[in-house]
Amino acid sequence: MNNFSDNPRLTLVGAGPGDPELITLKGVRALQTADVVLYDALVHPDLLQHAPASAERVFVGKRRGRCEFAQADINHLIVQYAHSHGHVVRLKGGDPFVFGRGFEELAFAQDCGVAVDVVPGLSSSYAVPALAGIPLTCRGISESFWVLTGTTKDHQLSGDIGTAVQSTATLVVLMGMKHLPDIVAALTEQGRANVPVAVIQNGSWADERVALAPAHRVVETVENHKLTNPAIIVIGEVVRLHPDWHSETEVASGAAISSPLLISR
């Protein structure tokens, strides 16, 4: 191996929500030409088999909520490997540009003289609800959907939540489990304590679990069934379309309230 590559390059590849069959064909082809693969914790291990046997495989994700590498360290590793080895594939869960810090890595690499390509991936924000049987939009029920982070870089609840809960749009909250009680409080303040909520843990993986409950009971449901990250939160009337949503009573407005329910694969 040369000490310096004449063609340093980076390909940011979205691995999809977890199921290894949900990566794009273009993403697989990028992996097949990789000299180094830097991958995250949410990447299915089967995807690494697409890379040549000679390619280095470097884990740069989180384990048990602890970040092994700061983002600045990952940026420098990308550049270091690109200059020393050649083609670096940065394999990221979901889509690199949807709360994936992909643009930060792209900009740093380009500033350091590394050519960059981007291969989008299926974002968990829409793929996971679809796989669970929940459409984000449906005629007569939801005209739009919002994708939000529940937690800012300072680990606080996103200020956008307060605005979003006033909308009738379907809300998809990523990285929001820590602040689920705060999200429920914001919904309650808007008179939406009965809005249906789905919490989907390990979406698209073999151990996927889905909790269904009205907002005022979802925290209790999640705690009772010990749902944790990685999970997404889906809020809105479309959650009633989940095949296992069962109404047990009617509120004064005529809207059905479902009893809490947990579904496992």
Short mmCIF file of C-alpha atoms in Angstrom, two decimals:
data_model
loop_
_atom_site.label_atom_id
_atom_site.label_comp_id
_atom_site.label_asym_id
_atom_site.label_seq_id
_atom_site.Cartn_x
_atom_site.Cartn_y
_atom_site.Cartn_z
CA MET A 1 0.00 0.00 0.00
CA ASN A 2 1.33 3.41 -0.94
CA ASN A 3 1.84 5.93 1.78
CA PHE A 4 -0.06 8.52 -0.22
CA SER A 5 -2.91 8.04 -2.65
CA ASP A 6 -2.96 9.87 -5.96
CA ASN A 7 -6.77 9.74 -5.96
CA PRO A 8 -8.17 10.44 -2.50
CA ARG A 9 -11.94 10.26 -2.57
CA LEU A 10 -14.91 9.86 -0.29
CA THR A 11 -18.31 8.37 -1.01
CA LEU A 12 -21.01 9.13 1.55
CA VAL A 13 -23.41 6.18 1.39
CA GLY A 14 -26.79 5.96 3.06
CA ALA A 15 -27.24 2.43 4.40
CA GLY A 16 -30.99 2.73 4.87
CA PRO A 17 -32.98 2.12 8.06
CA GLY A 18 -31.37 -1.20 9.00
CA ASP A 19 -32.60 -4.06 6.83
CA PRO A 20 -29.53 -4.84 4.68
CA GLU A 21 -31.71 -5.30 1.59
CA LEU A 22 -32.80 -1.66 1.75
CA ILE A 23 -29.49 -0.18 0.65
CA THR A 24 -29.45 1.14 -2.92
CA LEU A 25 -27.70 -0.65 -5.78
CA LYS A 26 -25.45 2.38 -6.18
CA GLY A 27 -24.51 2.12 -2.52
CA VAL A 28 -23.55 -1.53 -2.95
CA ARG A 29 -21.40 -0.67 -5.97
CA ALA A 30 -19.59 2.01 -3.95
CA LEU A 31 -18.86 -0.52 -1.22
CA GLN A 32 -17.49 -2.98 -3.78
CA THR A 33 -14.77 -0.49 -4.72
CA ALA A 34 -13.90 0.68 -1.20
CA ASP A 35 -10.39 0.67 0.20
CA VAL A 36 -11.70 1.67 3.64
CA VAL A 37 -15.21 1.57 5.12
CA LEU A 38 -16.02 3.81 8.08
CA TYR A 39 -19.36 2.65 9.48
CA ASP A 40 -21.82 3.53 12.22
CA ALA A 41 -23.54 1.43 14.88
CA LEU A 42 -26.88 1.49 13.03
CA VAL A 43 -25.36 -0.13 9.94
CA HIS A 44 -26.30 -3.79 9.50
CA PRO A 45 -23.12 -5.91 9.65
CA ASP A 46 -24.13 -7.85 6.52
CA LEU A 47 -23.52 -4.70 4.45
CA LEU A 48 -19.80 -4.86 5.21
CA GLN A 49 -19.62 -8.09 3.21
CA HIS A 50 -20.07 -6.06 0.01
CA ALA A 51 -16.64 -4.48 0.52
CA PRO A 52 -13.53 -6.26 -0.79
CA ALA A 53 -11.80 -8.59 1.67
CA SER A 54 -8.77 -6.30 1.50
CA ALA A 55 -10.73 -3.21 2.57
CA GLU A 56 -10.23 -1.95 6.10
CA ARG A 57 -13.40 -1.79 8.18
CA VAL A 58 -13.39 0.89 10.87
CA PHE A 59 -16.20 1.34 13.41
CA VAL A 60 -16.84 5.02 14.22
CA GLY A 61 -20.30 4.89 15.79
CA LYS A 62 -21.88 4.85 19.22
CA ARG A 63 -22.27 1.95 21.61
CA ARG A 64 -24.78 2.01 24.48
CA GLY A 65 -25.34 5.71 24.01
CA ARG A 66 -21.64 6.55 24.31
CA CYS A 67 -19.91 8.24 21.39
CA GLU A 68 -16.63 6.49 20.65
CA PHE A 69 -15.49 9.22 18.26
CA ALA A 70 -16.19 12.93 18.26
CA GLN A 71 -17.38 14.28 14.93
CA ALA A 72 -14.12 16.18 14.46
CA ASP A 73 -12.20 12.93 14.90
CA ILE A 74 -14.33 11.20 12.27
CA ASN A 75 -13.75 14.08 9.85
CA HIS A 76 -9.98 13.74 10.26
CA LEU A 77 -10.11 9.95 9.92
CA ILE A 78 -11.93 10.27 6.61
CA VAL A 79 -9.28 12.59 5.22
CA GLN A 80 -6.42 10.55 6.66
CA TYR A 81 -7.66 7.30 5.12
CA ALA A 82 -8.52 8.95 1.80
CA HIS A 83 -4.97 10.27 1.43
CA SER A 84 -3.32 7.06 2.62
CA HIS A 85 -5.58 4.42 1.06
CA GLY A 86 -7.66 5.98 -1.73
CA HIS A 87 -11.40 5.35 -1.74
CA VAL A 88 -13.17 5.82 1.60
CA VAL A 89 -16.81 4.79 1.90
CA ARG A 90 -18.52 6.46 4.82
CA LEU A 91 -21.45 4.15 5.52
CA LYS A 92 -24.13 5.90 7.54
CA GLY A 93 -27.51 4.68 8.73
CA GLY A 94 -30.54 6.09 6.93
CA ASP A 95 -29.68 9.00 4.65
CA PRO A 96 -26.43 10.95 5.26
CA PHE A 97 -28.18 14.30 4.84
CA VAL A 98 -31.14 13.65 7.19
CA PHE A 99 -29.79 14.29 10.70
CA GLY A 100 -26.70 12.34 9.73
CA ARG A 101 -24.03 15.08 9.75
CA GLY A 102 -23.20 14.03 6.23
CA PHE A 103 -22.75 17.56 4.95
CA GLU A 104 -20.25 18.33 7.72
CA GLU A 105 -18.13 15.39 6.60
CA LEU A 106 -18.49 16.33 2.94
CA ALA A 107 -17.43 19.94 3.51
CA PHE A 108 -14.42 19.00 5.63
CA ALA A 109 -13.21 16.42 3.11
CA GLN A 110 -13.55 18.83 0.20
CA ASP A 111 -11.64 21.51 2.10
CA CYS A 112 -8.83 18.97 2.52
CA GLY A 113 -8.61 18.16 -1.18
CA VAL A 114 -10.71 14.99 -1.17
CA ALA A 115 -13.20 14.42 -4.00
CA VAL A 116 -16.68 13.57 -2.70
CA ASP A 117 -19.69 11.68 -4.03
CA VAL A 118 -23.01 11.20 -2.27
CA VAL A 119 -25.26 8.16 -2.50
CA PRO A 120 -28.57 8.93 -0.75
CA GLY A 121 -30.21 6.27 1.38
CA LEU A 122 -33.72 5.49 2.58
CA SER A 123 -34.34 7.64 5.62
CA SER A 124 -35.86 5.94 8.65
CA SER A 125 -38.14 8.96 8.94
CA TYR A 126 -40.40 7.66 6.19
CA ALA A 127 -39.19 4.10 5.53
CA VAL A 128 -39.76 2.79 9.06
CA PRO A 129 -43.39 4.01 9.37
CA ALA A 130 -44.11 2.60 5.90
CA LEU A 131 -42.70 -0.80 6.84
CA ALA A 132 -44.80 -0.74 10.01
CA GLY A 133 -47.97 -0.05 7.99
CA ILE A 134 -48.31 3.65 8.77
CA PRO A 135 -48.58 6.06 5.81
CA LEU A 136 -47.31 9.54 6.60
CA THR A 137 -49.88 11.11 4.31
CA CYS A 138 -53.34 9.88 3.38
CA ARG A 139 -56.17 11.62 1.59
CA GLY A 140 -58.65 13.08 4.03
CA ILE A 141 -56.38 12.44 7.03
CA SER A 142 -52.97 14.07 6.58
CA GLU A 143 -51.84 16.52 3.92
CA SER A 144 -48.20 16.75 4.95
CA PHE A 145 -45.56 15.45 7.32
CA TRP A 146 -42.80 17.07 9.33
CA VAL A 147 -39.51 15.40 10.18
CA LEU A 148 -37.90 16.81 13.30
CA THR A 149 -35.10 16.03 15.67
CA GLY A 150 -36.24 15.73 19.24
CA THR A 151 -32.85 16.66 20.66
CA THR A 152 -30.53 19.50 19.70
CA LYS A 153 -26.73 19.34 19.71
CA ASP A 154 -26.92 20.77 23.24
CA HIS A 155 -29.12 17.81 24.28
CA GLN A 156 -32.16 20.05 24.74
CA LEU A 157 -35.65 19.59 23.35
CA SER A 158 -35.87 21.10 19.88
CA GLY A 159 -37.73 24.40 19.82
CA ASP A 160 -39.42 23.30 16.60
CA ILE A 161 -41.50 20.78 18.57
CA GLY A 162 -43.60 23.56 20.07
CA THR A 163 -44.50 24.81 16.61
CA ALA A 164 -45.00 21.38 15.09
CA VAL A 165 -47.53 20.16 17.66
CA GLN A 166 -49.86 22.97 16.59
CA SER A 167 -50.09 21.49 13.11
CA THR A 168 -52.38 18.71 11.87
CA ALA A 169 -49.46 17.33 9.87
CA THR A 170 -48.01 13.93 10.72
CA LEU A 171 -44.96 14.44 12.94
CA VAL A 172 -41.97 12.15 12.74
CA VAL A 173 -39.51 12.75 15.56
CA LEU A 174 -36.02 11.28 15.39
CA MET A 175 -33.75 11.16 18.45
CA GLY A 176 -36.70 12.08 20.63
CA MET A 177 -37.01 9.26 23.17
CA LYS A 178 -35.18 11.17 25.91
CA HIS A 179 -37.69 14.00 25.58
CA LEU A 180 -40.85 11.93 25.02
CA PRO A 181 -42.50 13.28 28.22
CA ASP A 182 -41.78 16.85 27.06
CA ILE A 183 -43.25 16.11 23.64
CA VAL A 184 -46.39 14.70 25.25
CA ALA A 185 -46.62 17.80 27.47
CA ALA A 186 -46.42 20.03 24.39
CA LEU A 187 -49.21 18.04 22.72
CA THR A 188 -51.34 18.23 25.86
CA GLU A 189 -50.93 22.00 26.02
CA GLN A 190 -52.44 22.12 22.54
CA GLY A 191 -55.40 19.97 23.57
CA ARG A 192 -54.04 16.94 21.73
CA ALA A 193 -53.67 14.45 24.58
CA ASN A 194 -55.65 11.86 22.60
CA VAL A 195 -53.71 12.08 19.34
CA PRO A 196 -52.44 8.63 18.28
CA VAL A 197 -48.73 7.94 18.70
CA ALA A 198 -46.52 5.12 17.49
CA VAL A 199 -43.04 4.48 18.87
CA ILE A 200 -41.05 2.18 16.60
CA GLN A 201 -37.86 0.69 18.01
CA ASN A 202 -35.29 -0.97 15.73
CA GLY A 203 -37.41 -0.27 12.68
CA SER A 204 -36.86 -2.74 9.79
CA TRP A 205 -34.62 -4.97 11.94
CA ALA A 206 -35.63 -8.50 12.94
CA ASP A 207 -36.22 -7.34 16.54
CA GLU A 208 -38.48 -4.42 15.64
CA ARG A 209 -41.02 -3.43 18.29
CA VAL A 210 -43.93 -1.02 17.87
CA ALA A 211 -45.85 0.64 20.70
CA LEU A 212 -49.22 2.21 19.91
CA ALA A 213 -51.05 4.50 22.33
CA PRO A 214 -52.77 7.87 22.59
CA ALA A 215 -50.34 10.60 23.55
CA HIS A 216 -51.39 10.75 27.21
CA ARG A 217 -50.58 7.05 27.66
CA VAL A 218 -47.55 6.62 25.41
CA VAL A 219 -44.89 7.38 28.04
CA GLU A 220 -46.37 4.76 30.35
CA THR A 221 -46.56 2.27 27.49
CA VAL A 222 -42.95 2.84 26.47
CA GLU A 223 -41.73 2.52 30.06
CA ASN A 224 -43.77 -0.63 30.74
CA HIS A 225 -42.40 -2.35 27.65
CA LYS A 226 -38.88 -0.91 28.07
CA LEU A 227 -38.62 0.57 24.59
CA THR A 228 -35.36 2.45 24.07
CA ASN A 229 -33.24 3.96 21.32
CA PRO A 230 -32.90 3.59 18.44
CA ALA A 231 -36.53 4.50 17.92
CA ILE A 232 -38.66 6.98 16.04
CA ILE A 233 -41.87 8.62 17.20
CA VAL A 234 -44.80 9.05 14.81
CA ILE A 235 -47.60 11.40 15.89
CA GLY A 236 -50.85 11.96 14.04
CA GLU A 237 -54.18 10.58 12.91
CA VAL A 238 -52.48 8.33 10.34
CA VAL A 239 -51.29 6.14 13.22
CA ARG A 240 -54.88 4.88 13.44
CA LEU A 241 -54.27 3.22 10.07
CA HIS A 242 -51.80 0.81 11.62
CA PRO A 243 -53.38 -2.64 11.23
CA ASP A 244 -53.21 -3.32 14.98
CA TRP A 245 -54.74 -0.08 16.19
CA HIS A 246 -57.95 -1.04 18.01
CA SER A 247 -60.42 1.53 19.35
CA GLU A 248 -61.86 0.78 22.77
CA THR A 249 -63.80 3.92 23.56
CA GLU A 250 -65.02 7.17 22.06
CA VAL A 251 -64.31 10.67 23.29
CA ALA A 252 -66.86 13.44 23.06
CA SER A 253 -65.57 14.55 19.68
CA GLY A 254 -66.12 11.09 18.27
CA ALA A 255 -62.41 10.34 17.84
CA ALA A 256 -61.41 6.83 18.83
CA ILE A 257 -58.87 6.23 21.56
CA SER A 258 -56.79 3.10 21.32
CA SER A 259 -55.65 1.00 24.23
CA PRO A 260 -51.85 0.81 24.55
CA LEU A 261 -50.44 -1.99 22.45
CA LEU A 262 -47.02 -3.47 21.77
CA ILE A 263 -46.22 -5.41 18.59
CA SER A 264 -43.03 -7.38 18.13
CA ARG A 265 -41.79 -9.12 15.01
#
